[in-house]
PDB file of C-alpha atoms in Angstrom:
ATOM      1  CA  UNK A   1       3.985 -25.581  38.683  1.00 43.00           C
ATOM      2  CA  UNK A   2       4.276 -26.396  34.999  1.00 45.00           C
ATOM      3  CA  UNK A   3       2.150 -24.149  32.808  1.00 51.00           C
ATOM      4  CA  UNK A   4      -0.507 -25.580  30.471  1.00 57.00           C
ATOM      5  CA  UNK A   5       0.450 -25.992  26.834  1.00 59.00           C
ATOM      6  CA  UNK A   6      -1.612 -26.130  23.679  1.00 67.00           C
ATOM      7  CA  UNK A   7      -0.749 -27.127  20.141  1.00 61.00           C
ATOM      8  CA  UNK A   8      -2.241 -24.774  17.615  1.00 60.00           C
ATOM      9  CA  UNK A   9      -2.553 -25.781  14.018  1.00 55.00           C
ATOM     10  CA  UNK A  10      -1.725 -22.983  11.697  1.00 52.00           C
ATOM     11  CA  UNK A  11      -2.734 -24.154   8.385  1.00 45.00           C
ATOM     12  CA  UNK A  12      -0.647 -24.163   5.359  1.00 42.00           C
ATOM     13  CA  UNK A  13       1.003 -21.739   3.147  1.00 38.00           C
ATOM     14  CA  UNK A  14       0.324 -18.489   5.138  1.00 35.00           C
ATOM     15  CA  UNK A  15      -0.081 -17.039   8.681  1.00 32.00           C
ATOM     16  CA  UNK A  16      -1.725 -14.626  11.243  1.00 31.00           C
ATOM     17  CA  UNK A  17      -0.500 -11.593  13.220  1.00 31.00           C
ATOM     18  CA  UNK A  18      -2.168  -8.620  14.902  1.00 31.00           C
ATOM     19  CA  UNK A  19      -3.271  -5.591  13.010  1.00 30.00           C
ATOM     20  CA  UNK A  20      -1.053  -2.561  13.341  1.00 35.00           C
ATOM     21  CA  UNK A  21      -2.097   1.000  12.516  1.00 38.00           C
ATOM     22  CA  UNK A  22      -0.765   3.023   9.631  1.00 40.00           C
ATOM     23  CA  UNK A  23      -1.873   0.788   6.762  1.00 50.00           C
ATOM     24  CA  UNK A  24      -0.234  -2.514   7.687  1.00 70.00           C
ATOM     25  CA  UNK A  25      -2.681  -5.397   7.800  1.00 90.00           C
ATOM     26  CA  UNK A  26      -0.421  -8.176   9.042  1.00 96.00           C
ATOM     27  CA  UNK A  27      -1.678 -10.388  11.839  1.00 97.00           C
ATOM     28  CA  UNK A  28       0.118 -12.144  14.679  1.00 97.00           C
ATOM     29  CA  UNK A  29      -0.637 -15.553  16.099  1.00 97.00           C
ATOM     30  CA  UNK A  30      -2.479 -15.521  19.425  1.00 97.00           C
ATOM     31  CA  UNK A  31      -3.634 -18.006  22.019  1.00 96.00           C
ATOM     32  CA  UNK A  32      -7.319 -17.386  21.287  1.00 95.00           C
ATOM     33  CA  UNK A  33      -8.759 -19.956  18.855  1.00 90.00           C
ATOM     34  CA  UNK A  34     -12.222 -20.214  17.380  1.00 89.00           C
ATOM     35  CA  UNK A  35     -14.173 -22.989  19.070  1.00 87.00           C
ATOM     36  CA  UNK A  36     -15.793 -26.064  17.503  1.00 83.00           C
ATOM     37  CA  UNK A  37     -19.091 -24.901  18.987  1.00 85.00           C
ATOM     38  CA  UNK A  38     -19.086 -21.847  16.734  1.00 84.00           C
ATOM     39  CA  UNK A  39     -17.674 -19.432  19.312  1.00 91.00           C
ATOM     40  CA  UNK A  40     -15.398 -16.942  17.560  1.00 94.00           C
ATOM     41  CA  UNK A  41     -12.488 -14.878  18.822  1.00 96.00           C
ATOM     42  CA  UNK A  42     -12.860 -11.119  18.535  1.00 95.00           C
ATOM     43  CA  UNK A  43     -11.403  -9.717  15.275  1.00 94.00           C
ATOM     44  CA  UNK A  44     -10.142  -6.304  14.230  1.00 94.00           C
ATOM     45  CA  UNK A  45     -10.842  -4.494  10.967  1.00 92.00           C
ATOM     46  CA  UNK A  46      -8.354  -6.711   9.089  1.00 91.00           C
ATOM     47  CA  UNK A  47      -9.932  -9.952  10.384  1.00 92.00           C
ATOM     48  CA  UNK A  48      -6.949 -10.567  12.681  1.00 95.00           C
ATOM     49  CA  UNK A  49      -7.739 -12.208  16.009  1.00 95.00           C
ATOM     50  CA  UNK A  50      -7.547  -9.400  18.540  1.00 95.00           C
ATOM     51  CA  UNK A  51      -7.788 -11.246  21.852  1.00 95.00           C
ATOM     52  CA  UNK A  52      -5.596 -13.686  23.700  1.00 96.00           C
ATOM     53  CA  UNK A  53      -1.854 -13.537  24.287  1.00 97.00           C
ATOM     54  CA  UNK A  54       0.535 -13.047  21.386  1.00 97.00           C
ATOM     55  CA  UNK A  55       2.639 -16.105  20.594  1.00 97.00           C
ATOM     56  CA  UNK A  56       6.387 -15.598  21.007  1.00 97.00           C
ATOM     57  CA  UNK A  57       9.693 -17.398  21.555  1.00 97.00           C
ATOM     58  CA  UNK A  58      11.692 -16.777  24.713  1.00 95.00           C
ATOM     59  CA  UNK A  59      14.852 -16.368  22.641  1.00 95.00           C
ATOM     60  CA  UNK A  60      15.387 -15.005  19.098  1.00 96.00           C
ATOM     61  CA  UNK A  61      17.973 -17.778  18.608  1.00 96.00           C
ATOM     62  CA  UNK A  62      15.882 -20.374  16.756  1.00 97.00           C
ATOM     63  CA  UNK A  63      16.577 -23.651  14.976  1.00 95.00           C
ATOM     64  CA  UNK A  64      14.915 -26.304  12.831  1.00 96.00           C
ATOM     65  CA  UNK A  65      15.543 -29.726  11.340  1.00 95.00           C
ATOM     66  CA  UNK A  66      14.198 -31.524   8.260  1.00 96.00           C
ATOM     67  CA  UNK A  67      12.936 -35.101   8.447  1.00 95.00           C
ATOM     68  CA  UNK A  68      14.840 -37.561   6.275  1.00 93.00           C
ATOM     69  CA  UNK A  69      13.337 -39.587   3.482  1.00 92.00           C
ATOM     70  CA  UNK A  70      10.378 -37.503   2.345  1.00 90.00           C
ATOM     71  CA  UNK A  71      11.573 -35.964  -0.912  1.00 93.00           C
ATOM     72  CA  UNK A  72      11.872 -38.898  -3.323  1.00 88.00           C
ATOM     73  CA  UNK A  73       8.632 -38.155  -5.175  1.00 91.00           C
ATOM     74  CA  UNK A  74       9.579 -34.495  -5.554  1.00 92.00           C
ATOM     75  CA  UNK A  75      12.635 -35.399  -7.640  1.00 90.00           C
ATOM     76  CA  UNK A  76      14.885 -33.461  -5.283  1.00 95.00           C
ATOM     77  CA  UNK A  77      17.124 -34.705  -2.474  1.00 96.00           C
ATOM     78  CA  UNK A  78      16.607 -34.297   1.263  1.00 96.00           C
ATOM     79  CA  UNK A  79      19.592 -31.946   1.305  1.00 97.00           C
ATOM     80  CA  UNK A  80      18.059 -29.805  -1.457  1.00 97.00           C
ATOM     81  CA  UNK A  81      14.831 -29.505   0.512  1.00 97.00           C
ATOM     82  CA  UNK A  82      16.842 -28.604   3.612  1.00 98.00           C
ATOM     83  CA  UNK A  83      18.520 -25.823   1.634  1.00 98.00           C
ATOM     84  CA  UNK A  84      15.123 -24.552   0.432  1.00 98.00           C
ATOM     85  CA  UNK A  85      13.844 -24.304   4.004  1.00 98.00           C
ATOM     86  CA  UNK A  86      17.050 -22.576   5.079  1.00 98.00           C
ATOM     87  CA  UNK A  87      16.686 -20.068   2.237  1.00 98.00           C
ATOM     88  CA  UNK A  88      13.070 -19.447   3.243  1.00 98.00           C
ATOM     89  CA  UNK A  89      14.165 -18.432   6.733  1.00 98.00           C
ATOM     90  CA  UNK A  90      16.991 -16.326   5.327  1.00 98.00           C
ATOM     91  CA  UNK A  91      14.475 -14.366   3.269  1.00 98.00           C
ATOM     92  CA  UNK A  92      12.815 -13.278   6.512  1.00 98.00           C
ATOM     93  CA  UNK A  93      16.163 -12.615   8.206  1.00 98.00           C
ATOM     94  CA  UNK A  94      17.383 -10.355   5.387  1.00 97.00           C
ATOM     95  CA  UNK A  95      14.481  -7.893   5.162  1.00 97.00           C
ATOM     96  CA  UNK A  96      15.173  -4.218   5.793  1.00 98.00           C
ATOM     97  CA  UNK A  97      13.404  -2.945   8.906  1.00 98.00           C
ATOM     98  CA  UNK A  98      14.621   0.577   8.178  1.00 96.00           C
ATOM     99  CA  UNK A  99      18.033   2.114   7.750  1.00 95.00           C
ATOM    100  CA  UNK A 100      19.468  -1.183   6.596  1.00 95.00           C
ATOM    101  CA  UNK A 101      18.670  -2.915   9.912  1.00 97.00           C
ATOM    102  CA  UNK A 102      17.582  -6.552   9.763  1.00 97.00           C
ATOM    103  CA  UNK A 103      15.070  -8.250  12.109  1.00 98.00           C
ATOM    104  CA  UNK A 104      16.496  -9.257  15.465  1.00 98.00           C
ATOM    105  CA  UNK A 105      16.478 -13.020  15.023  1.00 97.00           C
ATOM    106  CA  UNK A 106      18.810 -15.828  13.964  1.00 97.00           C
ATOM    107  CA  UNK A 107      17.632 -19.196  12.615  1.00 97.00           C
ATOM    108  CA  UNK A 108      20.003 -22.174  12.394  1.00 97.00           C
ATOM    109  CA  UNK A 109      19.608 -25.573  10.762  1.00 96.00           C
ATOM    110  CA  UNK A 110      20.423 -28.714  12.734  1.00 94.00           C
ATOM    111  CA  UNK A 111      20.369 -30.680   9.479  1.00 95.00           C
ATOM    112  CA  UNK A 112      18.501 -33.875   8.630  1.00 95.00           C
ATOM    113  CA  UNK A 113      16.828 -35.798  11.443  1.00 93.00           C
ATOM    114  CA  UNK A 114      14.846 -39.011  11.813  1.00 90.00           C
ATOM    115  CA  UNK A 115      11.231 -38.236  12.683  1.00 89.00           C
ATOM    116  CA  UNK A 116       7.998 -39.536  11.176  1.00 86.00           C
ATOM    117  CA  UNK A 117       5.368 -37.176  12.575  1.00 87.00           C
ATOM    118  CA  UNK A 118       5.035 -34.078  14.773  1.00 89.00           C
ATOM    119  CA  UNK A 119       6.389 -34.717  18.259  1.00 87.00           C
ATOM    120  CA  UNK A 120       6.398 -32.681  21.453  1.00 89.00           C
ATOM    121  CA  UNK A 121       8.307 -33.501  24.621  1.00 84.00           C
ATOM    122  CA  UNK A 122       6.730 -31.816  27.613  1.00 79.00           C
ATOM    123  CA  UNK A 123      10.149 -30.677  28.823  1.00 76.00           C
ATOM    124  CA  UNK A 124      10.461 -27.467  26.730  1.00 74.00           C
ATOM    125  CA  UNK A 125      14.254 -27.397  26.624  1.00 79.00           C
ATOM    126  CA  UNK A 126      14.367 -30.791  24.889  1.00 82.00           C
ATOM    127  CA  UNK A 127      12.312 -29.883  21.814  1.00 89.00           C
ATOM    128  CA  UNK A 128      13.353 -29.231  18.228  1.00 89.00           C
ATOM    129  CA  UNK A 129      11.158 -27.927  15.431  1.00 94.00           C
ATOM    130  CA  UNK A 130      11.065 -30.312  12.467  1.00 94.00           C
ATOM    131  CA  UNK A 131       9.783 -29.930   8.890  1.00 97.00           C
ATOM    132  CA  UNK A 132       8.084 -33.038   7.471  1.00 94.00           C
ATOM    133  CA  UNK A 133       6.774 -33.963   4.022  1.00 93.00           C
ATOM    134  CA  UNK A 134       3.610 -35.872   4.862  1.00 87.00           C
ATOM    135  CA  UNK A 135       2.490 -38.709   2.568  1.00 81.00           C
ATOM    136  CA  UNK A 136      -0.531 -39.519   4.750  1.00 81.00           C
ATOM    137  CA  UNK A 137      -2.276 -36.179   5.015  1.00 81.00           C
ATOM    138  CA  UNK A 138      -5.137 -36.486   7.504  1.00 69.00           C
ATOM    139  CA  UNK A 139      -7.015 -34.101   9.726  1.00 60.00           C
ATOM    140  CA  UNK A 140      -6.656 -30.889   7.729  1.00 69.00           C
ATOM    141  CA  UNK A 141      -8.597 -29.954   4.646  1.00 77.00           C
ATOM    142  CA  UNK A 142      -7.395 -31.957   1.650  1.00 78.00           C
ATOM    143  CA  UNK A 143      -6.840 -28.624  -0.073  1.00 83.00           C
ATOM    144  CA  UNK A 144      -4.326 -27.469   2.513  1.00 88.00           C
ATOM    145  CA  UNK A 145      -0.756 -27.583   1.253  1.00 91.00           C
ATOM    146  CA  UNK A 146       0.939 -27.108   4.602  1.00 92.00           C
ATOM    147  CA  UNK A 147       0.420 -26.906   8.337  1.00 92.00           C
ATOM    148  CA  UNK A 148       2.486 -25.271  11.079  1.00 94.00           C
ATOM    149  CA  UNK A 149       1.552 -26.380  14.595  1.00 90.00           C
ATOM    150  CA  UNK A 150       3.135 -24.474  17.489  1.00 94.00           C
ATOM    151  CA  UNK A 151       2.902 -25.827  21.013  1.00 93.00           C
ATOM    152  CA  UNK A 152       2.627 -22.901  23.405  1.00 95.00           C
ATOM    153  CA  UNK A 153       1.897 -21.909  26.982  1.00 94.00           C
ATOM    154  CA  UNK A 154      -1.799 -21.031  27.200  1.00 93.00           C
ATOM    155  CA  UNK A 155      -1.239 -18.423  29.884  1.00 95.00           C
ATOM    156  CA  UNK A 156       1.724 -16.556  28.406  1.00 96.00           C
ATOM    157  CA  UNK A 157       1.800 -17.430  24.693  1.00 97.00           C
ATOM    158  CA  UNK A 158       5.410 -18.657  24.837  1.00 96.00           C
ATOM    159  CA  UNK A 159       6.085 -21.140  22.013  1.00 96.00           C
ATOM    160  CA  UNK A 160       7.819 -24.338  23.131  1.00 93.00           C
ATOM    161  CA  UNK A 161       7.895 -26.216  19.836  1.00 94.00           C
ATOM    162  CA  UNK A 162       6.631 -25.742  16.275  1.00 95.00           C
ATOM    163  CA  UNK A 163       6.639 -28.567  13.742  1.00 94.00           C
ATOM    164  CA  UNK A 164       5.765 -27.986  10.083  1.00 96.00           C
ATOM    165  CA  UNK A 165       4.020 -30.475   7.781  1.00 95.00           C
ATOM    166  CA  UNK A 166       3.693 -30.170   4.014  1.00 95.00           C
ATOM    167  CA  UNK A 167       1.043 -32.074   2.078  1.00 93.00           C
ATOM    168  CA  UNK A 168       3.156 -34.259  -0.210  1.00 93.00           C
ATOM    169  CA  UNK A 169       0.222 -35.578  -2.252  1.00 91.00           C
ATOM    170  CA  UNK A 170      -1.021 -32.066  -2.957  1.00 91.00           C
ATOM    171  CA  UNK A 171       2.438 -30.841  -3.926  1.00 93.00           C
ATOM    172  CA  UNK A 172       3.225 -33.773  -6.215  1.00 93.00           C
ATOM    173  CA  UNK A 173      -0.220 -33.665  -7.825  1.00 91.00           C
ATOM    174  CA  UNK A 174      -0.326 -29.952  -8.597  1.00 90.00           C
ATOM    175  CA  UNK A 175       3.212 -28.646  -9.078  1.00 92.00           C
ATOM    176  CA  UNK A 176       5.248 -29.434 -12.191  1.00 92.00           C
ATOM    177  CA  UNK A 177       8.683 -30.974 -11.532  1.00 92.00           C
ATOM    178  CA  UNK A 178      10.489 -28.159 -13.340  1.00 93.00           C
ATOM    179  CA  UNK A 179       8.769 -25.628 -11.052  1.00 93.00           C
ATOM    180  CA  UNK A 180       9.141 -27.638  -7.859  1.00 95.00           C
ATOM    181  CA  UNK A 181      12.052 -25.829  -6.199  1.00 96.00           C
ATOM    182  CA  UNK A 182      10.664 -22.373  -6.894  1.00 95.00           C
ATOM    183  CA  UNK A 183       7.198 -23.301  -5.678  1.00 95.00           C
ATOM    184  CA  UNK A 184       8.581 -25.024  -2.583  1.00 96.00           C
ATOM    185  CA  UNK A 185      10.508 -21.877  -1.704  1.00 97.00           C
ATOM    186  CA  UNK A 186       7.283 -19.859  -1.724  1.00 96.00           C
ATOM    187  CA  UNK A 187       5.488 -22.493   0.345  1.00 96.00           C
ATOM    188  CA  UNK A 188       8.376 -22.770   2.807  1.00 97.00           C
ATOM    189  CA  UNK A 189       8.606 -18.977   3.133  1.00 98.00           C
ATOM    190  CA  UNK A 190       4.932 -18.852   4.050  1.00 97.00           C
ATOM    191  CA  UNK A 191       5.256 -21.645   6.611  1.00 97.00           C
ATOM    192  CA  UNK A 192       8.419 -20.048   8.006  1.00 98.00           C
ATOM    193  CA  UNK A 193       6.329 -16.918   8.553  1.00 98.00           C
ATOM    194  CA  UNK A 194       3.898 -18.964  10.648  1.00 97.00           C
ATOM    195  CA  UNK A 195       6.813 -20.559  12.479  1.00 98.00           C
ATOM    196  CA  UNK A 196       8.101 -17.078  13.339  1.00 98.00           C
ATOM    197  CA  UNK A 197       4.734 -15.916  14.690  1.00 98.00           C
ATOM    198  CA  UNK A 198       2.792 -14.451  11.787  1.00 98.00           C
ATOM    199  CA  UNK A 199      -0.772 -15.359  10.867  1.00 97.00           C
ATOM    200  CA  UNK A 200      -2.713 -14.871   7.647  1.00 95.00           C
ATOM    201  CA  UNK A 201      -3.060 -11.351   6.339  1.00 95.00           C
ATOM    202  CA  UNK A 202      -5.780  -9.920   4.109  1.00 93.00           C
ATOM    203  CA  UNK A 203      -3.199  -8.343   1.756  1.00 94.00           C
ATOM    204  CA  UNK A 204      -3.472 -10.422  -1.474  1.00 93.00           C
ATOM    205  CA  UNK A 205       0.118 -10.041  -2.690  1.00 92.00           C
ATOM    206  CA  UNK A 206       1.727 -10.796   0.684  1.00 95.00           C
ATOM    207  CA  UNK A 207       3.540 -14.053   1.381  1.00 96.00           C
ATOM    208  CA  UNK A 208       1.267 -14.458   4.387  1.00 96.00           C
ATOM    209  CA  UNK A 209      -1.950 -14.279   2.355  1.00 94.00           C
ATOM    210  CA  UNK A 210      -3.979 -17.445   2.834  1.00 88.00           C
ATOM    211  CA  UNK A 211      -4.670 -18.670  -0.691  1.00 84.00           C
ATOM    212  CA  UNK A 212      -2.957 -18.760  -4.073  1.00 78.00           C
ATOM    213  CA  UNK A 213      -3.366 -20.159  -7.533  1.00 73.00           C
ATOM    214  CA  UNK A 214      -0.551 -22.317  -8.915  1.00 71.00           C
ATOM    215  CA  UNK A 215       1.065 -19.453 -10.824  1.00 73.00           C
ATOM    216  CA  UNK A 216       1.208 -17.314  -7.683  1.00 81.00           C
ATOM    217  CA  UNK A 217       3.734 -19.712  -6.154  1.00 89.00           C
ATOM    218  CA  UNK A 218       6.364 -18.790  -8.723  1.00 90.00           C
ATOM    219  CA  UNK A 219       8.544 -15.789  -7.996  1.00 89.00           C
ATOM    220  CA  UNK A 220       6.556 -14.762  -4.935  1.00 91.00           C
ATOM    221  CA  UNK A 221       8.396 -12.248  -2.765  1.00 93.00           C
ATOM    222  CA  UNK A 222       8.004 -10.653   0.633  1.00 97.00           C
ATOM    223  CA  UNK A 223       6.106  -7.359   0.478  1.00 97.00           C
ATOM    224  CA  UNK A 224       5.850  -4.399   2.850  1.00 97.00           C
ATOM    225  CA  UNK A 225       3.072  -6.035   4.892  1.00 97.00           C
ATOM    226  CA  UNK A 226       5.255  -9.105   5.519  1.00 98.00           C
ATOM    227  CA  UNK A 227       8.238  -6.913   6.392  1.00 98.00           C
ATOM    228  CA  UNK A 228       6.235  -4.774   8.824  1.00 97.00           C
ATOM    229  CA  UNK A 229       5.042  -7.895  10.612  1.00 98.00           C
ATOM    230  CA  UNK A 230       8.405  -9.603  11.038  1.00 98.00           C
ATOM    231  CA  UNK A 231      10.070  -6.353  12.116  1.00 98.00           C
ATOM    232  CA  UNK A 232       7.464  -5.830  14.826  1.00 97.00           C
ATOM    233  CA  UNK A 233       7.949  -9.311  16.262  1.00 98.00           C
ATOM    234  CA  UNK A 234      11.755  -9.174  16.031  1.00 98.00           C
ATOM    235  CA  UNK A 235      12.824  -5.522  16.252  1.00 97.00           C
ATOM    236  CA  UNK A 236      16.435  -4.919  15.153  1.00 97.00           C
ATOM    237  CA  UNK A 237      17.406  -3.501  18.539  1.00 95.00           C
ATOM    238  CA  UNK A 238      16.669  -6.886  20.109  1.00 92.00           C
ATOM    239  CA  UNK A 239      19.053  -8.786  17.837  1.00 93.00           C
ATOM    240  CA  UNK A 240      21.070 -11.407  19.727  1.00 91.00           C
ATOM    241  CA  UNK A 241      24.787 -10.628  20.054  1.00 90.00           C
ATOM    242  CA  UNK A 242      25.607 -14.315  19.752  1.00 92.00           C
ATOM    243  CA  UNK A 243      23.643 -17.569  19.506  1.00 95.00           C
ATOM    244  CA  UNK A 244      24.931 -20.951  20.680  1.00 91.00           C
ATOM    245  CA  UNK A 245      25.497 -23.560  18.007  1.00 91.00           C
ATOM    246  CA  UNK A 246      22.234 -25.417  17.554  1.00 85.00           C
ATOM    247  CA  UNK A 247      22.092 -29.135  18.177  1.00 83.00           C
ATOM    248  CA  UNK A 248      19.423 -31.786  18.527  1.00 83.00           C
ATOM    249  CA  UNK A 249      18.973 -34.882  20.680  1.00 80.00           C
ATOM    250  CA  UNK A 250      16.716 -37.900  20.383  1.00 76.00           C
ATOM    251  CA  UNK A 251      14.648 -36.422  23.205  1.00 73.00           C
ATOM    252  CA  UNK A 252      13.379 -33.864  20.684  1.00 79.00           C
ATOM    253  CA  UNK A 253      12.442 -36.448  18.065  1.00 83.00           C
ATOM    254  CA  UNK A 254      10.688 -39.434  19.630  1.00 78.00           C
ATOM    255  CA  UNK A 255       8.976 -40.685  22.747  1.00 83.00           C
ATOM    256  CA  UNK A 256      11.781 -43.082  23.665  1.00 82.00           C
ATOM    257  CA  UNK A 257      14.375 -40.314  23.640  1.00 81.00           C
ATOM    258  CA  UNK A 258      12.091 -37.958  25.531  1.00 85.00           C
ATOM    259  CA  UNK A 259      11.340 -40.570  28.186  1.00 84.00           C
ATOM    260  CA  UNK A 260      15.004 -41.447  28.683  1.00 79.00           C
ATOM    261  CA  UNK A 261      15.959 -37.801  29.026  1.00 78.00           C
ATOM    262  CA  UNK A 262      13.117 -37.159  31.473  1.00 74.00           C
ATOM    263  CA  UNK A 263      14.091 -40.181  33.567  1.00 76.00           C
ATOM    264  CA  UNK A 264      17.720 -39.119  33.635  1.00 75.00           C
ATOM    265  CA  UNK A 265      16.792 -35.602  34.743  1.00 69.00           C
ATOM    266  CA  UNK A 266      14.403 -36.954  37.352  1.00 68.00           C
ATOM    267  CA  UNK A 267      17.015 -39.290  38.752  1.00 63.00           C
ATOM    268  CA  UNK A 268      19.543 -36.486  38.877  1.00 63.00           C
ATOM    269  CA  UNK A 269      17.117 -34.271  40.753  1.00 61.00           C
ATOM    270  CA  UNK A 270      16.019 -37.152  42.978  1.00 54.00           C
ATOM    271  CA  UNK A 271      12.444 -36.376  42.019  1.00 41.00           C
ATOM    272  CA  UNK A 272      11.413 -39.826  40.842  1.00 35.00           C
ATOM    273  CA  UNK A 273      13.071 -43.213  40.606  1.00 39.00           C
ATOM    274  CA  UNK A 274      12.596 -44.704  37.183  1.00 39.00           C
ATOM    275  CA  UNK A 275       9.076 -43.848  36.089  1.00 43.00           C
ATOM    276  CA  UNK A 276       8.688 -42.856  32.403  1.00 44.00           C
ATOM    277  CA  UNK A 277       7.614 -39.274  31.979  1.00 39.00           C
ATOM    278  CA  UNK A 278       3.875 -39.397  31.143  1.00 37.00           C
ATOM    279  CA  UNK A 279       4.115 -35.992  29.500  1.00 36.00           C
ATOM    280  CA  UNK A 280       6.018 -37.254  26.473  1.00 36.00           C
ATOM    281  CA  UNK A 281       4.043 -38.187  23.421  1.00 36.00           C
ATOM    282  CA  UNK A 282       3.190 -37.721  19.809  1.00 36.00           C
ATOM    283  CA  UNK A 283       0.572 -35.099  19.093  1.00 37.00           C
ATOM    284  CA  UNK A 284      -2.313 -36.209  16.937  1.00 34.00           C
ATOM    285  CA  UNK A 285      -2.912 -34.318  13.732  1.00 33.00           C
ATOM    286  CA  UNK A 286      -5.729 -31.754  13.909  1.00 33.00           C
ATOM    287  CA  UNK A 287      -9.196 -33.146  13.327  1.00 27.00           C
ATOM    288  CA  UNK A 288     -10.830 -30.299  11.456  1.00 26.00           C
ATOM    289  CA  UNK A 289     -10.322 -26.866   9.953  1.00 27.00           C
ATOM    290  CA  UNK A 290     -13.382 -24.689  10.399  1.00 26.00           C
ATOM    291  CA  UNK A 291     -12.447 -22.255   7.674  1.00 28.00           C
ATOM    292  CA  UNK A 292     -10.291 -24.479   5.519  1.00 27.00           C
ATOM    293  CA  UNK A 293     -10.090 -23.106   2.010  1.00 26.00           C
ATOM    294  CA  UNK A 294     -11.027 -25.372  -0.851  1.00 24.00           C
ATOM    295  CA  UNK A 295      -9.678 -24.913  -4.346  1.00 22.00           C
ATOM    296  CA  UNK A 296     -10.728 -25.466  -7.896  1.00 22.00           C
ATOM    297  CA  UNK A 297      -8.920 -28.142  -9.878  1.00 20.00           C
ATOM    298  CA  UNK A 298      -5.414 -26.997 -10.770  1.00 26.00           C
ATOM    299  CA  UNK A 299      -5.003 -24.529  -7.917  1.00 28.00           C
ATOM    300  CA  UNK A 300      -3.129 -24.655  -4.651  1.00 32.00           C
ATOM    301  CA  UNK A 301      -5.148 -23.618  -1.618  1.00 32.00           C
ATOM    302  CA  UNK A 302      -4.108 -22.960   1.928  1.00 35.00           C
ATOM    303  CA  UNK A 303      -6.245 -23.574   4.974  1.00 35.00           C
ATOM    304  CA  UNK A 304      -6.492 -20.971   7.708  1.00 30.00           C
ATOM    305  CA  UNK A 305      -4.806 -21.666  10.982  1.00 32.00           C
ATOM    306  CA  UNK A 306      -7.318 -19.650  12.927  1.00 26.00           C
ATOM    307  CA  UNK A 307     -10.108 -22.025  12.127  1.00 29.00           C
ATOM    308  CA  UNK A 308      -8.671 -24.944  14.031  1.00 27.00           C
ATOM    309  CA  UNK A 309      -9.764 -25.197  17.603  1.00 27.00           C
ATOM    310  CA  UNK A 310      -7.159 -27.212  19.458  1.00 27.00           C
ATOM    311  CA  UNK A 311      -6.802 -25.840  22.963  1.00 29.00           C
ATOM    312  CA  UNK A 312      -6.437 -29.143  24.829  1.00 29.00           C
ATOM    313  CA  UNK A 313      -3.414 -29.733  26.996  1.00 27.00           C
ATOM    314  CA  UNK A 314      -0.694 -31.902  25.490  1.00 31.00           C
ATOM    315  CA  UNK A 315       0.181 -34.806  27.736  1.00 30.00           C
ATOM    316  CA  UNK A 316       0.588 -38.086  25.949  1.00 29.00           C
ATOM    317  CA  UNK A 317       0.069 -39.941  22.686  1.00 30.00           C
ATOM    318  CA  UNK A 318      -3.545 -39.963  21.654  1.00 31.00           C
ATOM    319  CA  UNK A 319      -4.378 -36.608  23.170  1.00 30.00           C
ATOM    320  CA  UNK A 320      -5.351 -34.015  20.602  1.00 30.00           C
ATOM    321  CA  UNK A 321      -3.813 -30.597  20.988  1.00 32.00           C
TER     322      UNK A 321
END
């Protein structure tokens, strides 16, 4: 029986992980989400959610793509933005977990892809995580600068897909062109932290802190709290010996590709004749952020991912998750 999935919206520039002893305050993403009725998940002393399953990937061999055509107003090319996202992931991959050992993960780029909004195909093996610059920012707080939305198994916490949206209007309106690449690297590093399983921390100078002023986006680096978190999720001893070359199919990018792939698999397995897979569909953007952070004019704010209650099953277009 297929396990239930949920899409969680992690809001923008920073993430959550569980509290660890010995001074680290980092938080990890979990399946428990605060409810729209005011019900709250149990927290620890660092305000990290302390109940529910931890989110994780089955394999430390990860990949991502960048949607084409979103960078024109940023005065950089799609390829330059792709390189920024790649560098953001490399910053996490290069940290020292002790004795010169790096985290046990490997993130590959599949390059530029054609996708207009977050998409999840219910067949987990067909998905690809995509970064999108969103010109029509709806659902999250207007002050949010980014949003990472993993789709995961509600029972186990296994992540099946994780698309990332950046608020193009917010970025263009508040970041100077000459500072764009540097600021985008900080933003992308934060969102990459969410992608990798971290949630917002209460350590103000950490990449995974939830809110910054404009100036804080320049020259921001990973600190010990960030390093402790990523090294717990991906311990060096679990590093993959090899990872297959990443690739992407249309099944990962749109409903037509997903449906065709599902039909082909079904025909091969003699499970169904030619019925489209009803589990393929676009996932609606989140409708609200309970604890979305607002900002004063001239600042960049990041909404909290924990405040978004989206525990519905993902089945087809029009279903919120």
